[in-house]
């Protein structure tokens, strides 16, 4: 078996030999050997905190210097491709301006139900934290955004946000983290959408001739999205709340979101992926992909376009009209790159603030597509 890759943030001389007095000092049941090893690794990790913090600062400084040097030494374009690229550069300021443009708040709510903390392993919990962060990032920059809630926010997931991620979620705008369950969150969402802060009917809720969908706050409903539902979602409705199960469990708990909704008497539905696409893999998406698809629908009002823009290419999706899931539009690609960059930068800042580093084995979770066996709420 090949040795694992070197990691400069770890001390290679970590001594995992178990001291005899470790077990003697235990007041409860004896700890397993693996737990003792993990405890020693965690202690060693804490001891190297300052060293890692200085290393991050050094790397950030070197990155800025390289970027500055590359910009200063940029040569004039000499190839036809480079000349075309240079001729397009005047459009960059407009794109940058669009990045910071204010999005429209719509009277619709998304709830990420995180009441599955005890069913996930550490790595899965890290993935969910990344998906929640990406969902917030996508919603905050979307041309038409929803009211966003994270319900049942507690346990080890909350502990991760408060410690490893330095509690920066307290400064996030346009999202509410609640200890109550998804029904309590849906109740708050319904109340919010009856106030003057509910948002306006725009985007997919407004036709090309500027006619808005006729709806009132009392017409809203609560729908739990799950791929196990027999009902298919045809459209998103204003003043409604859509619940997304926040769980990553490698498909160990099949049907758990559907059962949870049925036990509460809550209506369920699945995204109409099967009506629009042929997939080379299962119709299972990560939490942030479900959020992104619905945000895209709020913009264009077309499920096919939404799936085409969001569903990962590795799933081999093809629209039933024969259009494959290949390259995204330049605008969507730009937004994805900005979202990825901002999420990564945000996590790096949070790590530095808390003087704690996310395990290298999980850093790619911030921008990678969810694994094929990620259990989710549909699509």
mmCIF file of C-alpha atoms in Angstrom:
data_model
loop_
_atom_site.group_PDB
_atom_site.id
_atom_site.type_symbol
_atom_site.label_atom_id
_atom_site.label_comp_id
_atom_site.label_asym_id
_atom_site.label_seq_id
_atom_site.Cartn_x
_atom_site.Cartn_y
_atom_site.Cartn_z
ATOM 1 C CA UNK A 1 0.000 0.000 0.000
ATOM 2 C CA UNK A 2 1.384 3.371 -0.962
ATOM 3 C CA UNK A 3 2.072 5.882 1.756
ATOM 4 C CA UNK A 4 -0.303 8.862 2.081
ATOM 5 C CA UNK A 5 0.774 12.193 0.530
ATOM 6 C CA UNK A 6 2.816 14.528 2.652
ATOM 7 C CA UNK A 7 0.889 17.256 4.406
ATOM 8 C CA UNK A 8 2.903 20.286 5.621
ATOM 9 C CA UNK A 9 0.240 21.074 8.187
ATOM 10 C CA UNK A 10 0.801 17.835 10.061
ATOM 11 C CA UNK A 11 3.774 16.954 12.201
ATOM 12 C CA UNK A 12 5.205 13.761 10.755
ATOM 13 C CA UNK A 13 6.774 12.858 14.085
ATOM 14 C CA UNK A 14 3.473 12.488 15.912
ATOM 15 C CA UNK A 15 3.900 9.758 18.506
ATOM 16 C CA UNK A 16 0.709 7.792 18.806
ATOM 17 C CA UNK A 17 2.081 5.418 21.424
ATOM 18 C CA UNK A 18 -0.457 5.224 24.193
ATOM 19 C CA UNK A 19 0.725 6.309 27.663
ATOM 20 C CA UNK A 20 -0.237 3.981 30.480
ATOM 21 C CA UNK A 21 -1.640 6.729 32.675
ATOM 22 C CA UNK A 22 -4.190 7.709 30.000
ATOM 23 C CA UNK A 23 -6.443 4.781 30.802
ATOM 24 C CA UNK A 24 -5.805 5.099 34.522
ATOM 25 C CA UNK A 25 -7.120 8.672 34.529
ATOM 26 C CA UNK A 26 -10.410 7.742 32.886
ATOM 27 C CA UNK A 27 -13.419 8.086 35.132
ATOM 28 C CA UNK A 28 -15.931 6.452 32.795
ATOM 29 C CA UNK A 29 -15.890 3.243 30.774
ATOM 30 C CA UNK A 30 -12.502 2.348 29.237
ATOM 31 C CA UNK A 31 -11.823 4.057 25.908
ATOM 32 C CA UNK A 32 -10.960 1.991 22.878
ATOM 33 C CA UNK A 33 -7.460 2.066 21.464
ATOM 34 C CA UNK A 34 -8.660 3.908 18.361
ATOM 35 C CA UNK A 35 -10.341 6.576 20.485
ATOM 36 C CA UNK A 36 -7.192 7.067 22.500
ATOM 37 C CA UNK A 37 -5.173 7.459 19.316
ATOM 38 C CA UNK A 38 -7.652 9.997 18.003
ATOM 39 C CA UNK A 39 -7.464 11.900 21.293
ATOM 40 C CA UNK A 40 -3.676 12.078 21.061
ATOM 41 C CA UNK A 41 -3.833 13.222 17.442
ATOM 42 C CA UNK A 42 -6.274 15.959 18.414
ATOM 43 C CA UNK A 43 -3.970 17.093 21.216
ATOM 44 C CA UNK A 44 -1.001 17.173 18.864
ATOM 45 C CA UNK A 45 -3.107 19.125 16.365
ATOM 46 C CA UNK A 46 -3.894 21.727 19.012
ATOM 47 C CA UNK A 47 -0.219 22.069 19.907
ATOM 48 C CA UNK A 48 0.627 22.893 16.275
ATOM 49 C CA UNK A 49 -2.117 25.504 15.904
ATOM 50 C CA UNK A 50 0.158 28.544 15.978
ATOM 51 C CA UNK A 51 2.582 26.980 13.513
ATOM 52 C CA UNK A 52 -0.220 26.292 11.044
ATOM 53 C CA UNK A 53 -1.584 29.802 11.467
ATOM 54 C CA UNK A 54 1.785 31.321 10.578
ATOM 55 C CA UNK A 55 2.074 28.964 7.599
ATOM 56 C CA UNK A 56 -1.322 30.098 6.291
ATOM 57 C CA UNK A 57 -0.313 33.736 6.595
ATOM 58 C CA UNK A 58 2.920 33.045 4.738
ATOM 59 C CA UNK A 59 1.120 31.205 1.948
ATOM 60 C CA UNK A 60 -1.450 33.992 1.603
ATOM 61 C CA UNK A 61 1.328 36.573 1.381
ATOM 62 C CA UNK A 62 3.199 34.558 -1.248
ATOM 63 C CA UNK A 63 -0.012 34.117 -3.268
ATOM 64 C CA UNK A 64 -0.634 37.880 -3.295
ATOM 65 C CA UNK A 65 2.958 38.543 -4.364
ATOM 66 C CA UNK A 66 2.728 36.011 -7.200
ATOM 67 C CA UNK A 67 -0.552 37.487 -8.351
ATOM 68 C CA UNK A 68 0.865 41.019 -8.267
ATOM 69 C CA UNK A 69 4.019 39.949 -10.105
ATOM 70 C CA UNK A 70 2.004 38.113 -12.772
ATOM 71 C CA UNK A 71 -0.188 41.147 -13.334
ATOM 72 C CA UNK A 72 2.767 43.528 -13.612
ATOM 73 C CA UNK A 73 4.651 41.253 -16.015
ATOM 74 C CA UNK A 74 1.710 40.476 -18.279
ATOM 75 C CA UNK A 75 2.901 40.446 -21.879
ATOM 76 C CA UNK A 76 0.859 41.957 -24.735
ATOM 77 C CA UNK A 77 -1.256 39.447 -26.676
ATOM 78 C CA UNK A 78 0.551 37.876 -29.627
ATOM 79 C CA UNK A 79 -1.824 35.140 -30.731
ATOM 80 C CA UNK A 80 -5.225 35.491 -32.337
ATOM 81 C CA UNK A 81 -6.843 33.841 -29.302
ATOM 82 C CA UNK A 82 -5.109 36.201 -26.881
ATOM 83 C CA UNK A 83 -6.054 39.200 -29.009
ATOM 84 C CA UNK A 84 -9.706 38.142 -28.986
ATOM 85 C CA UNK A 85 -9.476 37.659 -25.228
ATOM 86 C CA UNK A 86 -7.903 41.091 -24.835
ATOM 87 C CA UNK A 87 -10.579 42.687 -27.002
ATOM 88 C CA UNK A 88 -13.208 41.274 -24.654
ATOM 89 C CA UNK A 89 -11.574 42.705 -21.538
ATOM 90 C CA UNK A 90 -13.563 46.000 -21.601
ATOM 91 C CA UNK A 91 -16.644 43.939 -20.704
ATOM 92 C CA UNK A 92 -15.033 42.764 -17.455
ATOM 93 C CA UNK A 93 -15.989 45.839 -15.400
ATOM 94 C CA UNK A 94 -19.644 45.333 -16.330
ATOM 95 C CA UNK A 95 -19.457 41.705 -15.193
ATOM 96 C CA UNK A 96 -17.810 42.762 -11.962
ATOM 97 C CA UNK A 97 -20.485 45.357 -11.411
ATOM 98 C CA UNK A 98 -23.144 42.716 -11.943
ATOM 99 C CA UNK A 99 -21.533 40.588 -9.266
ATOM 100 C CA UNK A 100 -22.239 43.233 -6.671
ATOM 101 C CA UNK A 101 -25.682 44.176 -8.034
ATOM 102 C CA UNK A 102 -28.556 43.799 -5.612
ATOM 103 C CA UNK A 103 -30.779 40.790 -6.183
ATOM 104 C CA UNK A 104 -34.555 40.814 -5.893
ATOM 105 C CA UNK A 105 -36.149 39.256 -2.836
ATOM 106 C CA UNK A 106 -39.096 37.050 -3.794
ATOM 107 C CA UNK A 107 -41.930 35.953 -1.489
ATOM 108 C CA UNK A 108 -40.801 32.326 -1.280
ATOM 109 C CA UNK A 109 -38.863 30.419 1.388
ATOM 110 C CA UNK A 110 -36.407 27.520 1.450
ATOM 111 C CA UNK A 111 -35.791 25.562 4.667
ATOM 112 C CA UNK A 112 -32.803 23.243 5.105
ATOM 113 C CA UNK A 113 -33.886 20.641 7.674
ATOM 114 C CA UNK A 114 -30.786 19.634 9.676
ATOM 115 C CA UNK A 115 -32.484 17.371 12.205
ATOM 116 C CA UNK A 116 -30.297 14.395 11.249
ATOM 117 C CA UNK A 117 -27.140 15.252 13.159
ATOM 118 C CA UNK A 118 -27.011 11.962 15.065
ATOM 119 C CA UNK A 119 -27.309 9.943 11.845
ATOM 120 C CA UNK A 120 -24.185 11.336 10.185
ATOM 121 C CA UNK A 121 -20.518 10.563 10.580
ATOM 122 C CA UNK A 122 -17.877 13.259 10.992
ATOM 123 C CA UNK A 123 -16.958 13.426 7.310
ATOM 124 C CA UNK A 124 -20.603 13.567 6.282
ATOM 125 C CA UNK A 125 -21.236 16.385 8.747
ATOM 126 C CA UNK A 126 -18.323 18.319 7.253
ATOM 127 C CA UNK A 127 -19.840 17.840 3.786
ATOM 128 C CA UNK A 128 -23.226 19.075 4.988
ATOM 129 C CA UNK A 129 -21.639 22.182 6.532
ATOM 130 C CA UNK A 130 -20.047 22.910 3.162
ATOM 131 C CA UNK A 131 -23.365 22.391 1.364
ATOM 132 C CA UNK A 132 -25.179 24.745 3.747
ATOM 133 C CA UNK A 133 -22.470 27.359 3.175
ATOM 134 C CA UNK A 134 -22.711 26.982 -0.594
ATOM 135 C CA UNK A 135 -26.511 27.223 -0.425
ATOM 136 C CA UNK A 136 -26.237 30.503 1.475
ATOM 137 C CA UNK A 137 -23.658 31.823 -1.002
ATOM 138 C CA UNK A 138 -25.778 30.911 -4.040
ATOM 139 C CA UNK A 139 -28.933 32.389 -2.561
ATOM 140 C CA UNK A 140 -27.289 35.655 -1.512
ATOM 141 C CA UNK A 141 -26.001 36.289 -5.072
ATOM 142 C CA UNK A 142 -28.908 34.926 -7.087
ATOM 143 C CA UNK A 143 -30.740 37.454 -9.299
ATOM 144 C CA UNK A 144 -33.927 36.366 -7.518
ATOM 145 C CA UNK A 145 -33.387 35.075 -4.017
ATOM 146 C CA UNK A 146 -35.534 33.274 -1.463
ATOM 147 C CA UNK A 147 -35.919 33.637 2.275
ATOM 148 C CA UNK A 148 -33.520 31.016 3.650
ATOM 149 C CA UNK A 149 -33.844 29.121 6.940
ATOM 150 C CA UNK A 150 -31.696 26.412 8.549
ATOM 151 C CA UNK A 151 -33.828 24.472 11.029
ATOM 152 C CA UNK A 152 -32.928 22.038 13.833
ATOM 153 C CA UNK A 153 -29.547 23.723 13.946
ATOM 154 C CA UNK A 154 -27.740 22.081 16.827
ATOM 155 C CA UNK A 155 -25.536 19.206 17.899
ATOM 156 C CA UNK A 156 -22.166 18.620 16.299
ATOM 157 C CA UNK A 157 -23.104 20.529 13.130
ATOM 158 C CA UNK A 158 -23.662 23.710 15.152
ATOM 159 C CA UNK A 159 -20.498 22.994 17.111
ATOM 160 C CA UNK A 160 -18.550 22.894 13.861
ATOM 161 C CA UNK A 161 -19.991 26.223 12.725
ATOM 162 C CA UNK A 162 -19.250 27.782 16.127
ATOM 163 C CA UNK A 163 -15.690 26.460 16.481
ATOM 164 C CA UNK A 164 -13.961 25.340 13.294
ATOM 165 C CA UNK A 165 -15.843 27.916 11.224
ATOM 166 C CA UNK A 166 -15.452 30.573 13.931
ATOM 167 C CA UNK A 167 -19.144 31.469 14.203
ATOM 168 C CA UNK A 168 -19.066 33.572 11.045
ATOM 169 C CA UNK A 169 -22.562 32.373 10.169
ATOM 170 C CA UNK A 170 -23.843 34.831 12.793
ATOM 171 C CA UNK A 171 -22.864 37.613 10.372
ATOM 172 C CA UNK A 172 -24.605 36.115 7.342
ATOM 173 C CA UNK A 173 -27.442 38.192 5.931
ATOM 174 C CA UNK A 174 -30.725 36.836 4.613
ATOM 175 C CA UNK A 175 -30.611 33.525 6.481
ATOM 176 C CA UNK A 176 -31.942 32.415 9.852
ATOM 177 C CA UNK A 177 -30.485 29.570 11.915
ATOM 178 C CA UNK A 178 -33.147 28.096 14.209
ATOM 179 C CA UNK A 179 -33.097 25.466 16.943
ATOM 180 C CA UNK A 180 -36.709 24.612 16.154
ATOM 181 C CA UNK A 181 -37.713 21.994 13.598
ATOM 182 C CA UNK A 182 -38.728 22.578 9.982
ATOM 183 C CA UNK A 183 -42.364 23.144 10.903
ATOM 184 C CA UNK A 184 -41.371 25.949 13.265
ATOM 185 C CA UNK A 185 -39.175 27.402 10.525
ATOM 186 C CA UNK A 186 -42.050 27.150 8.040
ATOM 187 C CA UNK A 187 -44.245 29.014 10.502
ATOM 188 C CA UNK A 188 -41.708 31.819 10.781
ATOM 189 C CA UNK A 189 -41.376 31.886 6.989
ATOM 190 C CA UNK A 190 -45.151 32.207 6.554
ATOM 191 C CA UNK A 191 -45.269 35.049 9.066
ATOM 192 C CA UNK A 192 -42.350 36.821 7.359
ATOM 193 C CA UNK A 193 -44.012 36.564 3.959
ATOM 194 C CA UNK A 194 -47.041 38.415 5.308
ATOM 195 C CA UNK A 195 -44.967 41.470 6.194
ATOM 196 C CA UNK A 196 -43.587 44.237 4.008
ATOM 197 C CA UNK A 197 -40.282 42.345 3.965
ATOM 198 C CA UNK A 198 -41.763 39.450 2.008
ATOM 199 C CA UNK A 199 -40.346 40.619 -1.322
ATOM 200 C CA UNK A 200 -42.002 41.250 -4.666
ATOM 201 C CA UNK A 201 -43.402 39.078 -7.418
ATOM 202 C CA UNK A 202 -40.701 39.063 -10.090
ATOM 203 C CA UNK A 203 -38.599 36.661 -12.124
ATOM 204 C CA UNK A 204 -40.570 33.490 -12.865
ATOM 205 C CA UNK A 205 -43.487 34.981 -10.950
ATOM 206 C CA UNK A 206 -43.792 37.652 -13.636
ATOM 207 C CA UNK A 207 -44.625 36.963 -17.294
ATOM 208 C CA UNK A 208 -42.952 38.534 -20.327
ATOM 209 C CA UNK A 209 -45.764 41.078 -20.612
ATOM 210 C CA UNK A 210 -45.112 42.090 -16.981
ATOM 211 C CA UNK A 211 -48.205 40.306 -15.684
ATOM 212 C CA UNK A 212 -47.510 38.919 -12.223
ATOM 213 C CA UNK A 213 -48.804 35.654 -10.820
ATOM 214 C CA UNK A 214 -52.008 36.197 -8.912
ATOM 215 C CA UNK A 215 -51.342 34.994 -5.377
ATOM 216 C CA UNK A 216 -51.829 36.042 -1.792
ATOM 217 C CA UNK A 217 -49.839 35.225 1.365
ATOM 218 C CA UNK A 218 -52.652 32.956 2.557
ATOM 219 C CA UNK A 219 -52.317 30.798 -0.569
ATOM 220 C CA UNK A 220 -48.875 29.504 0.391
ATOM 221 C CA UNK A 221 -48.191 25.894 1.371
ATOM 222 C CA UNK A 222 -45.380 23.840 2.915
ATOM 223 C CA UNK A 223 -43.817 21.131 0.720
ATOM 224 C CA UNK A 224 -41.062 18.734 1.782
ATOM 225 C CA UNK A 225 -38.873 17.863 -1.214
ATOM 226 C CA UNK A 226 -37.900 14.199 -1.353
ATOM 227 C CA UNK A 227 -37.132 11.838 -4.223
ATOM 228 C CA UNK A 228 -39.308 9.191 -2.535
ATOM 229 C CA UNK A 229 -42.480 11.239 -2.991
ATOM 230 C CA UNK A 230 -45.086 9.918 -5.461
ATOM 231 C CA UNK A 231 -45.927 13.507 -6.422
ATOM 232 C CA UNK A 232 -43.914 15.647 -8.818
ATOM 233 C CA UNK A 233 -43.372 19.373 -8.467
ATOM 234 C CA UNK A 234 -44.491 21.267 -11.563
ATOM 235 C CA UNK A 235 -43.715 24.812 -10.446
ATOM 236 C CA UNK A 236 -42.689 26.881 -7.455
ATOM 237 C CA UNK A 237 -45.446 28.974 -5.974
ATOM 238 C CA UNK A 238 -45.133 32.361 -4.288
ATOM 239 C CA UNK A 239 -45.666 32.557 -0.519
ATOM 240 C CA UNK A 240 -44.843 28.825 -0.231
ATOM 241 C CA UNK A 241 -42.094 27.150 1.770
ATOM 242 C CA UNK A 242 -39.985 24.319 0.343
ATOM 243 C CA UNK A 243 -38.148 22.065 2.805
ATOM 244 C CA UNK A 244 -34.897 20.326 1.817
ATOM 245 C CA UNK A 245 -33.573 17.481 3.947
ATOM 246 C CA UNK A 246 -30.083 18.348 5.161
ATOM 247 C CA UNK A 247 -28.540 14.914 5.409
ATOM 248 C CA UNK A 248 -25.492 13.183 3.949
ATOM 249 C CA UNK A 249 -25.658 9.508 4.885
ATOM 250 C CA UNK A 250 -24.330 7.375 1.994
ATOM 251 C CA UNK A 251 -27.863 6.100 1.447
ATOM 252 C CA UNK A 252 -27.992 4.300 4.801
ATOM 253 C CA UNK A 253 -31.354 5.772 5.790
ATOM 254 C CA UNK A 254 -33.538 5.338 2.725
ATOM 255 C CA UNK A 255 -36.816 7.232 2.708
ATOM 256 C CA UNK A 256 -36.121 9.039 5.971
ATOM 257 C CA UNK A 257 -37.134 12.483 4.674
ATOM 258 C CA UNK A 258 -40.344 11.154 3.137
ATOM 259 C CA UNK A 259 -41.257 9.318 6.343
ATOM 260 C CA UNK A 260 -40.460 12.415 8.401
ATOM 261 C CA UNK A 261 -42.824 14.519 6.307
ATOM 262 C CA UNK A 262 -45.604 11.927 6.278
ATOM 263 C CA UNK A 263 -45.420 11.518 10.068
ATOM 264 C CA UNK A 264 -46.011 15.273 10.365
ATOM 265 C CA UNK A 265 -48.778 15.343 7.785
ATOM 266 C CA UNK A 266 -46.731 17.590 5.488
ATOM 267 C CA UNK A 267 -47.178 17.527 1.733
ATOM 268 C CA UNK A 268 -44.268 16.075 -0.263
ATOM 269 C CA UNK A 269 -43.020 16.363 -3.835
ATOM 270 C CA UNK A 270 -39.969 15.613 -5.948
ATOM 271 C CA UNK A 271 -38.287 17.813 -8.511
ATOM 272 C CA UNK A 272 -39.314 16.790 -12.060
ATOM 273 C CA UNK A 273 -35.893 15.532 -13.133
ATOM 274 C CA UNK A 274 -37.339 12.372 -14.653
ATOM 275 C CA UNK A 275 -39.765 14.408 -16.740
ATOM 276 C CA UNK A 276 -37.013 16.456 -18.338
ATOM 277 C CA UNK A 277 -33.811 14.419 -18.236
ATOM 278 C CA UNK A 278 -32.276 11.038 -18.841
ATOM 279 C CA UNK A 279 -29.576 10.378 -16.267
ATOM 280 C CA UNK A 280 -26.605 8.024 -16.299
ATOM 281 C CA UNK A 281 -26.816 7.816 -12.505
ATOM 282 C CA UNK A 282 -29.431 8.047 -9.754
ATOM 283 C CA UNK A 283 -31.623 11.140 -9.382
ATOM 284 C CA UNK A 284 -29.905 12.187 -6.158
ATOM 285 C CA UNK A 285 -28.460 15.650 -5.612
ATOM 286 C CA UNK A 286 -26.672 17.481 -2.831
ATOM 287 C CA UNK A 287 -28.511 20.037 -0.707
ATOM 288 C CA UNK A 288 -26.875 22.989 -2.433
ATOM 289 C CA UNK A 289 -27.715 21.605 -5.894
ATOM 290 C CA UNK A 290 -31.398 21.417 -4.979
ATOM 291 C CA UNK A 291 -31.239 25.032 -3.784
ATOM 292 C CA UNK A 292 -29.384 26.111 -6.943
ATOM 293 C CA UNK A 293 -31.923 24.415 -9.229
ATOM 294 C CA UNK A 294 -34.831 26.177 -7.547
ATOM 295 C CA UNK A 295 -33.014 29.521 -7.633
ATOM 296 C CA UNK A 296 -32.356 29.032 -11.328
ATOM 297 C CA UNK A 297 -36.039 28.204 -11.899
ATOM 298 C CA UNK A 298 -37.022 31.415 -10.110
ATOM 299 C CA UNK A 299 -34.870 33.220 -12.680
ATOM 300 C CA UNK A 300 -35.899 31.506 -15.929
ATOM 301 C CA UNK A 301 -39.116 29.630 -15.093
ATOM 302 C CA UNK A 302 -37.921 26.549 -17.004
ATOM 303 C CA UNK A 303 -36.988 23.273 -15.267
ATOM 304 C CA UNK A 304 -35.057 21.983 -18.276
ATOM 305 C CA UNK A 305 -32.794 25.043 -18.328
ATOM 306 C CA UNK A 306 -32.403 24.897 -14.550
ATOM 307 C CA UNK A 307 -31.334 21.236 -14.612
ATOM 308 C CA UNK A 308 -29.039 21.830 -17.567
ATOM 309 C CA UNK A 309 -27.244 24.664 -15.747
ATOM 310 C CA UNK A 310 -26.886 23.022 -12.337
ATOM 311 C CA UNK A 311 -26.732 19.226 -12.512
ATOM 312 C CA UNK A 312 -23.083 18.058 -12.434
ATOM 313 C CA UNK A 313 -21.682 16.891 -15.769
ATOM 314 C CA UNK A 314 -20.391 13.677 -14.203
ATOM 315 C CA UNK A 315 -23.989 12.468 -13.819
ATOM 316 C CA UNK A 316 -24.221 12.220 -17.607
ATOM 317 C CA UNK A 317 -27.571 13.965 -17.797
ATOM 318 C CA UNK A 318 -29.269 14.519 -21.162
ATOM 319 C CA UNK A 319 -32.457 16.487 -21.690
ATOM 320 C CA UNK A 320 -35.190 14.360 -23.240
ATOM 321 C CA UNK A 321 -35.072 16.638 -26.276
ATOM 322 C CA UNK A 322 -31.516 15.404 -26.826
ATOM 323 C CA UNK A 323 -29.561 18.328 -25.344
ATOM 324 C CA UNK A 324 -26.683 16.968 -23.195
ATOM 325 C CA UNK A 325 -25.519 18.464 -19.919
ATOM 326 C CA UNK A 326 -22.235 19.853 -21.192
ATOM 327 C CA UNK A 327 -20.894 23.380 -20.947
ATOM 328 C CA UNK A 328 -22.798 25.888 -18.874
ATOM 329 C CA UNK A 329 -23.603 29.330 -20.188
ATOM 330 C CA UNK A 330 -20.854 31.942 -19.710
ATOM 331 C CA UNK A 331 -23.016 33.814 -17.213
ATOM 332 C CA UNK A 332 -23.685 30.719 -15.097
ATOM 333 C CA UNK A 333 -20.047 29.660 -15.316
ATOM 334 C CA UNK A 334 -18.997 33.112 -14.101
ATOM 335 C CA UNK A 335 -21.431 32.956 -11.188
ATOM 336 C CA UNK A 336 -20.244 29.448 -10.258
ATOM 337 C CA UNK A 337 -16.601 30.537 -10.299
ATOM 338 C CA UNK A 338 -17.386 33.556 -8.148
ATOM 339 C CA UNK A 339 -19.395 31.433 -5.722
ATOM 340 C CA UNK A 340 -16.636 28.819 -5.479
ATOM 341 C CA UNK A 341 -13.989 31.481 -4.949
ATOM 342 C CA UNK A 342 -15.977 33.339 -2.330
ATOM 343 C CA UNK A 343 -16.897 30.186 -0.415
ATOM 344 C CA UNK A 344 -13.278 29.032 -0.323
ATOM 345 C CA UNK A 345 -12.027 32.487 0.695
ATOM 346 C CA UNK A 346 -14.691 32.716 3.382
ATOM 347 C CA UNK A 347 -13.716 29.360 4.843
ATOM 348 C CA UNK A 348 -10.056 30.320 4.781
ATOM 349 C CA UNK A 349 -10.821 33.525 6.666
ATOM 350 C CA UNK A 350 -12.900 31.614 9.186
ATOM 351 C CA UNK A 351 -10.102 29.097 9.694
ATOM 352 C CA UNK A 352 -7.592 31.871 10.326
ATOM 353 C CA UNK A 353 -9.920 33.628 12.733
ATOM 354 C CA UNK A 354 -10.455 30.485 14.765
ATOM 355 C CA UNK A 355 -6.808 29.437 14.383
ATOM 356 C CA UNK A 356 -8.059 26.036 13.304
ATOM 357 C CA UNK A 357 -7.532 24.280 9.980
ATOM 358 C CA UNK A 358 -10.097 22.129 8.270
ATOM 359 C CA UNK A 359 -8.729 18.654 7.668
ATOM 360 C CA UNK A 360 -7.009 18.583 4.267
ATOM 361 C CA UNK A 361 -8.998 15.491 3.392
ATOM 362 C CA UNK A 362 -12.207 17.546 3.405
ATOM 363 C CA UNK A 363 -11.155 20.912 1.937
ATOM 364 C CA UNK A 364 -12.315 19.948 -1.539
ATOM 365 C CA UNK A 365 -15.846 19.520 -0.161
ATOM 366 C CA UNK A 366 -16.261 23.290 -0.400
ATOM 367 C CA UNK A 367 -16.406 23.313 -4.185
ATOM 368 C CA UNK A 368 -16.593 19.680 -5.279
ATOM 369 C CA UNK A 369 -19.805 18.104 -6.450
ATOM 370 C CA UNK A 370 -21.495 15.888 -3.879
ATOM 371 C CA UNK A 371 -20.552 12.177 -4.116
ATOM 372 C CA UNK A 372 -22.828 9.856 -6.044
ATOM 373 C CA UNK A 373 -23.977 8.159 -2.840
ATOM 374 C CA UNK A 374 -24.945 11.381 -1.109
ATOM 375 C CA UNK A 375 -28.447 10.876 0.216
ATOM 376 C CA UNK A 376 -30.693 13.757 -0.527
ATOM 377 C CA UNK A 377 -34.067 15.210 -1.031
ATOM 378 C CA UNK A 378 -34.366 15.021 -4.616
ATOM 379 C CA UNK A 379 -34.548 16.062 -7.336
#
